[in-house]
CSV table of C-alpha atoms in Angstrom, one decimal:
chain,number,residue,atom,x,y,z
A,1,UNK,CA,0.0,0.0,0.0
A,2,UNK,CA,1.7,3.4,-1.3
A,3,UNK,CA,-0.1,5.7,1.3
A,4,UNK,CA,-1.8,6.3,4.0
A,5,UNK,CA,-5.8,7.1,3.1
A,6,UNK,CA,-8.4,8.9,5.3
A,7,UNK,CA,-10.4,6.0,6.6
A,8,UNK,CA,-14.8,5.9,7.0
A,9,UNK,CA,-15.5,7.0,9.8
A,10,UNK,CA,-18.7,7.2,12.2
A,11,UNK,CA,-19.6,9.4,14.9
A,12,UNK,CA,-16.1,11.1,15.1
A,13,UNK,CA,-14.0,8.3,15.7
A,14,UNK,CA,-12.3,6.2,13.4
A,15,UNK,CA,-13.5,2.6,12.7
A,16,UNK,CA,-12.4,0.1,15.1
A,17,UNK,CA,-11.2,-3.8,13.6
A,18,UNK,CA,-10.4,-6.8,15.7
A,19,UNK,CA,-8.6,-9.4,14.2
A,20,UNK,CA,-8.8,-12.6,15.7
A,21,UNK,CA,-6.1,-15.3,15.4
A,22,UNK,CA,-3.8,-17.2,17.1
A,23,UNK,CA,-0.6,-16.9,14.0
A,24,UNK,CA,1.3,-13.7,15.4
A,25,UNK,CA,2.9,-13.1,11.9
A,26,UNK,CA,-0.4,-12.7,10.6
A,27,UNK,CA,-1.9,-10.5,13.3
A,28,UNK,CA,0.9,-8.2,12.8
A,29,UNK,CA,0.9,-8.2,9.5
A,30,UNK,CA,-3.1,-7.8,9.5
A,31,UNK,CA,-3.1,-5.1,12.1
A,32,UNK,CA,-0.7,-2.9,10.8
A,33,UNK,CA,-1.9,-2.5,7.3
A,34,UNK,CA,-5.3,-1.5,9.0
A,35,UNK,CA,-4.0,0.9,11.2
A,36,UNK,CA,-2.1,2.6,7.8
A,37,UNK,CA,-5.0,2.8,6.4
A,38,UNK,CA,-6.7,4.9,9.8
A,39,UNK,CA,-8.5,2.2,11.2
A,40,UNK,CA,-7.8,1.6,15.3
A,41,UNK,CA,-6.4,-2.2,15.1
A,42,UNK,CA,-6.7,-4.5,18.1
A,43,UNK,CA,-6.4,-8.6,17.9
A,44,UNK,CA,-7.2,-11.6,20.0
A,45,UNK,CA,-5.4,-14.8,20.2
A,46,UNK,CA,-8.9,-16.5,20.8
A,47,UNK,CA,-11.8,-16.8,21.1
A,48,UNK,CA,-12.9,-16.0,24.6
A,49,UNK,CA,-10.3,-13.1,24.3
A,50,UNK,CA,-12.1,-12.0,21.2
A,51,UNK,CA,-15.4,-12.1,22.9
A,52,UNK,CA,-14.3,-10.3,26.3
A,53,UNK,CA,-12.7,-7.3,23.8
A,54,UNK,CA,-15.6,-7.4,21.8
A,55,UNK,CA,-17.9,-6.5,24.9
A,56,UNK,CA,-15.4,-3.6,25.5
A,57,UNK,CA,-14.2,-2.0,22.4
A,58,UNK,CA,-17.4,-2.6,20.2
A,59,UNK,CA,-15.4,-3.2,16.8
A,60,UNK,CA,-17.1,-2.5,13.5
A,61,UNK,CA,-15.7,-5.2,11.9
A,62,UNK,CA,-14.0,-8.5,13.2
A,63,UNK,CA,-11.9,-10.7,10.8
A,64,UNK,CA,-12.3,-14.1,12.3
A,65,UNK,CA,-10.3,-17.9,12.1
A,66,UNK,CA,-12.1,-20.5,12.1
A,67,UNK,CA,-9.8,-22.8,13.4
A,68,UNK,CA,-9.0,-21.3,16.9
A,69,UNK,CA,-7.3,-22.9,19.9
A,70,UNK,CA,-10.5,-22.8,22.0
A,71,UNK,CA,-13.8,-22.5,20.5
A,72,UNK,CA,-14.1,-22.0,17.0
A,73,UNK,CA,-15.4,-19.4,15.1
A,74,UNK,CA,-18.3,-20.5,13.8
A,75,UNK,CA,-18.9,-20.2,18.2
A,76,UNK,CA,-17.3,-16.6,18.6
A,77,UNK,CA,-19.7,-15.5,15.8
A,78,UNK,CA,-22.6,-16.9,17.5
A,79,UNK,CA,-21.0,-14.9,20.3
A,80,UNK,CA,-20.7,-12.1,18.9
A,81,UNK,CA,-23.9,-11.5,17.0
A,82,UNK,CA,-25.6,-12.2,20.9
A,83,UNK,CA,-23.3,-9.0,21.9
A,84,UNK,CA,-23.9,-6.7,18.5
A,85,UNK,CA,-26.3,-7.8,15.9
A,86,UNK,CA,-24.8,-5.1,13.0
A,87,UNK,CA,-20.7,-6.2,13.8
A,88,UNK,CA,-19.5,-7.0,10.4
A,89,UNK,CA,-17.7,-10.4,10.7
A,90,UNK,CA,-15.4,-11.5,7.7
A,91,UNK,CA,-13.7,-15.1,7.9
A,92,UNK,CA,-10.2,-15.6,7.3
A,93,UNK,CA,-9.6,-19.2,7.0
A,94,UNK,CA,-7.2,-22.5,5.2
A,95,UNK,CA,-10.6,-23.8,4.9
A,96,UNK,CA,-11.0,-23.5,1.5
A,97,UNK,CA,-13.7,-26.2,0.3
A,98,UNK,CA,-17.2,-24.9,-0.9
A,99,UNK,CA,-18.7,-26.7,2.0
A,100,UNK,CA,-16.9,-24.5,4.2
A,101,UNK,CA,-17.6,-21.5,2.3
A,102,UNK,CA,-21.3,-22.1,2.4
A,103,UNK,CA,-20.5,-23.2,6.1
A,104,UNK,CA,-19.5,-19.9,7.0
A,105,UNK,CA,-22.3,-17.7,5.0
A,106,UNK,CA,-25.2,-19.8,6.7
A,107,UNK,CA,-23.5,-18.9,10.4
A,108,UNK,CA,-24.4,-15.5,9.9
A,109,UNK,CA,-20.2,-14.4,8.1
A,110,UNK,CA,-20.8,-11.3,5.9
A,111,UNK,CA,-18.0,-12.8,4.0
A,112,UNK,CA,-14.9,-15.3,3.7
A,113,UNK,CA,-11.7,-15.2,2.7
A,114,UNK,CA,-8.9,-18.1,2.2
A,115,UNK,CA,-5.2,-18.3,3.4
A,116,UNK,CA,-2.9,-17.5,1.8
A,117,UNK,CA,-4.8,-13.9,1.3
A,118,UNK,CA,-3.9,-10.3,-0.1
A,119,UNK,CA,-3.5,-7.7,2.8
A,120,UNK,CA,-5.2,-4.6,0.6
A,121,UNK,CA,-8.3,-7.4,-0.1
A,122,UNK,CA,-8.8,-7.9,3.7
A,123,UNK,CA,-8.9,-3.9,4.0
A,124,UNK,CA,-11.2,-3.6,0.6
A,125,UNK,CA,-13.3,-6.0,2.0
A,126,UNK,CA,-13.8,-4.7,5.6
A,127,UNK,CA,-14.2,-1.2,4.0
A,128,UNK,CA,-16.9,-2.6,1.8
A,129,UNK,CA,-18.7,-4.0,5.0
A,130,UNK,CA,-18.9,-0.6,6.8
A,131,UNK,CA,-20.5,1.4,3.7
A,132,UNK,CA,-23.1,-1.1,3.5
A,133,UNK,CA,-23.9,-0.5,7.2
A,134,UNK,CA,-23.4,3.3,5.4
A,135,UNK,CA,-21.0,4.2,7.7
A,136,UNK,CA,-19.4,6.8,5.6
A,137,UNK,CA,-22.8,8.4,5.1
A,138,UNK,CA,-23.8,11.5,7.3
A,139,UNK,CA,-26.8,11.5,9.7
A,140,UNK,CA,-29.7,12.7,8.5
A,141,UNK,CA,-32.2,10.5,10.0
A,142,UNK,CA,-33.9,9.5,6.8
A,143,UNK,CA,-36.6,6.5,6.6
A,144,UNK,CA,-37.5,4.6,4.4
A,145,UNK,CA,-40.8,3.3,4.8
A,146,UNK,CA,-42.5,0.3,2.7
A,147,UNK,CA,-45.9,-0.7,3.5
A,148,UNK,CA,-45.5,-0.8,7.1
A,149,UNK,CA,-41.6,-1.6,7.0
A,150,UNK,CA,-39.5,1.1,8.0
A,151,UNK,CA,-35.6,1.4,7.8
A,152,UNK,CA,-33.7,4.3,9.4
A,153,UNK,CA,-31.0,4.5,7.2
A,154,UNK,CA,-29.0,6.6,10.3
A,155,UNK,CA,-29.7,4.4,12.6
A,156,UNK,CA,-29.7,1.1,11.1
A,157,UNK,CA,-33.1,0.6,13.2
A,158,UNK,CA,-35.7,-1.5,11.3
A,159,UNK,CA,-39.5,-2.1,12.4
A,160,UNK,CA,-42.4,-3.8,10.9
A,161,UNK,CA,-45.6,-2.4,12.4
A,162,UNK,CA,-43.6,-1.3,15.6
A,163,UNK,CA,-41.9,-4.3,16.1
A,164,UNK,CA,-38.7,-3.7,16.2
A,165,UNK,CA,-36.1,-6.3,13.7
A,166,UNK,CA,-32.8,-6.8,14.1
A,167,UNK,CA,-30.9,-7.6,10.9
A,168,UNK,CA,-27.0,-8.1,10.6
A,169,UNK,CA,-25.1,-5.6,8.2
A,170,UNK,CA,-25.7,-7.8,5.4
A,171,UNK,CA,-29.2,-8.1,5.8
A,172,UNK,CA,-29.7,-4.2,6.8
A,173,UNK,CA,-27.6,-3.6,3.6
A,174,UNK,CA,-30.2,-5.7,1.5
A,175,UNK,CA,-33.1,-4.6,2.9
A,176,UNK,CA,-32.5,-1.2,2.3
A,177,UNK,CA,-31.5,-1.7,-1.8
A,178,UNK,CA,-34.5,-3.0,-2.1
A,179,UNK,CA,-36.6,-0.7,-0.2
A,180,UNK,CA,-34.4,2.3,-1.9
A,181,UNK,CA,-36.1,0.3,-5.1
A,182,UNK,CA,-39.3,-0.5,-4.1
A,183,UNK,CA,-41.6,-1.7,-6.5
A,184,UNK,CA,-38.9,-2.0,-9.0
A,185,UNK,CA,-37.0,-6.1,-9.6
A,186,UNK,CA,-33.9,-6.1,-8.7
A,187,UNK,CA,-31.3,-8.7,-10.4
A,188,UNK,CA,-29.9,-11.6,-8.2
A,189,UNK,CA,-26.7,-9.9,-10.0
A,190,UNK,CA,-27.7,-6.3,-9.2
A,191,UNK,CA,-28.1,-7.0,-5.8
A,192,UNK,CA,-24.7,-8.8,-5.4
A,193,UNK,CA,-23.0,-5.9,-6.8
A,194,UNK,CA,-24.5,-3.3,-4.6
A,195,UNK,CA,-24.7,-5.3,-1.3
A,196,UNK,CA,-21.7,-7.4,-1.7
A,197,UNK,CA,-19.4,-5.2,-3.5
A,198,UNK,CA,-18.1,-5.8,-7.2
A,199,UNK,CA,-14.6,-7.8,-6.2
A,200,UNK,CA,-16.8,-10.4,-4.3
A,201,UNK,CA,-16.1,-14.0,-5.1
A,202,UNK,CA,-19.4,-15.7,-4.5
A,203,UNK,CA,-22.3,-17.2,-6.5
A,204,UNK,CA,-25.7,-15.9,-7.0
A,205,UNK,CA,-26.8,-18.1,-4.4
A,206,UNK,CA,-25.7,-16.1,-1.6
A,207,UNK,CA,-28.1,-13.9,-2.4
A,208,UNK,CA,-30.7,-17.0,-2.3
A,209,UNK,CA,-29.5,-17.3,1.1
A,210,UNK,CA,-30.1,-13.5,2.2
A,211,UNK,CA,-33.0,-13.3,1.1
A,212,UNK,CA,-34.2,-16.4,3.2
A,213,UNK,CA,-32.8,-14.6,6.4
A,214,UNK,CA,-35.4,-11.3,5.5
A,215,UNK,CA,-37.6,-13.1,4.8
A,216,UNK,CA,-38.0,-15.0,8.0
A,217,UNK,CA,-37.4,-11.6,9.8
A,218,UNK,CA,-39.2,-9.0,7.7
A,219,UNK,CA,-42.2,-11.5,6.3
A,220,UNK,CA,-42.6,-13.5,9.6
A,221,UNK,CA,-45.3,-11.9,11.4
A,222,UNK,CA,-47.3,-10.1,7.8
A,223,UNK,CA,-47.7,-9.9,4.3
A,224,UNK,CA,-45.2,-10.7,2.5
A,225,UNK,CA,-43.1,-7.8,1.1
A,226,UNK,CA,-40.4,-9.5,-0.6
A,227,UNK,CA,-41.4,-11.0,-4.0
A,228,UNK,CA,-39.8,-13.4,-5.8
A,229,UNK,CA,-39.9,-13.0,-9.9
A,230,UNK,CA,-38.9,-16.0,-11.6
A,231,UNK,CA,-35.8,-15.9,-13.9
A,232,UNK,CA,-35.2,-12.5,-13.1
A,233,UNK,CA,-34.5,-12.0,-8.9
A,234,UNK,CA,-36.8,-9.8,-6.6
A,235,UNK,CA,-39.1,-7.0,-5.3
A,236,UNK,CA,-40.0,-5.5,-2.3
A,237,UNK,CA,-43.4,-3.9,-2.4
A,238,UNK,CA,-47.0,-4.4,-0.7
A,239,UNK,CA,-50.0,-5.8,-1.4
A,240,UNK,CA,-51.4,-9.1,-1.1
């Protein structure tokens, strides 16, 4: 990396990363290219060290092993998510069979990456997980309403009728393209592109799999708002 950018940033502060793994070469390696790029760095060399931090320092994003000395991460994540719904959690793993990919999305990862990995990709990636939480954005307080779904795009509060719905970064990130589209079908590619970033690796089926997780949390309790349209990909809007 040739220089130093001005990080995202959110209420004053710069972001905040914990990387957690128990290979110091990497953690230094890891840690120090995020705090040149402005972020404040911390690590954990596991995972009941990355979950006591985590109830201290509140990190925006936490690049996560899989294969740690003491619980794994598919367990921290759990963890975590119990402690801060909205932390954006990227895995960093030599796991690098589909299986495990899949593995990872369908325990709640916003993404996954393989060793051996590119430093500036980690950063890109992390980056990429705080706009979609629209970190970078100022606060305006600004809704967005859909039938009786409502998204506070400051906030990153979401409610259904008053009920209040808690959605990881991912799925806040996707609800909100397609309530900023409402009414309008959105491709399975589209929505990669905007929620996941253009670099990212995966398949149209990730998307498949988001959409499951709103669905069970914004369609649960009500009409359904998310439509699918065949051969094309999908559409928030009400009705019957």
């Amino acid at each position: 990396m040739s220089a130093p950018k001005t990080p995202p940033h959110t209420g004053g502060r710069a972001l905040r990363v914990l990387v957690v793994d128990d290979e110091p070469g990497l953690v230094d390696s890891l840690t120090a290219g995020f705090r040149f790029q402005g972020w404040e760095a911390e690590s954990a060399p596991t995972g009941e060290v990355a979950v006591a931090k985590c109830r201290i320092s509140e990190p925006d994003v936490v690049v996560l092993d899989i294969g740690l000395p003491d619980i794994d991460g598919f367990e921290v994540l759990a963890r975590l998510r119990a402690l801060n719904p909205e932390v954006g959690v990227i895995f960093l793993t030599a796991r690098d069979g589909v299986d495990d990919r899949v593995a990872g999305i369908r325990q709640g990862g916003d993404d996954y990456l393989t060793k051996p990995f590119s430093l500036e990709e980690v950063i890109v990636r992390a980056e990429a997980l705080v706009r979609r939480r629209g970190l970078t954005a100022a606060a305006q307080g600004d809704h967005l309403a859909v039938d009786d779904l409502v998204i506070n795009t400051s906030t990153f509060e979401v409610e259904r009728a008053g009920v209040p719905i808690k959605l990881t970064a991912t799925e806040f990130a996707l609800a909100r393209h397609l309530a900023e589209n409402a009414r309008r079908v959105c491709s399975k590619q589209e929505l990669l592109s905007a929620v996941w970033g253009e670099d990212f690796a995966g398949g149209e089926h990730v998307v498949e799999l988001y959409i499951s997780y709103l669905r069970k949390k914004i369609d649960a309790d009500g009409l359904p708002l998310i439509r699918t349209v065949r051969g094309i990909g999908y559409t928030m809007r009400p009705g019957a």
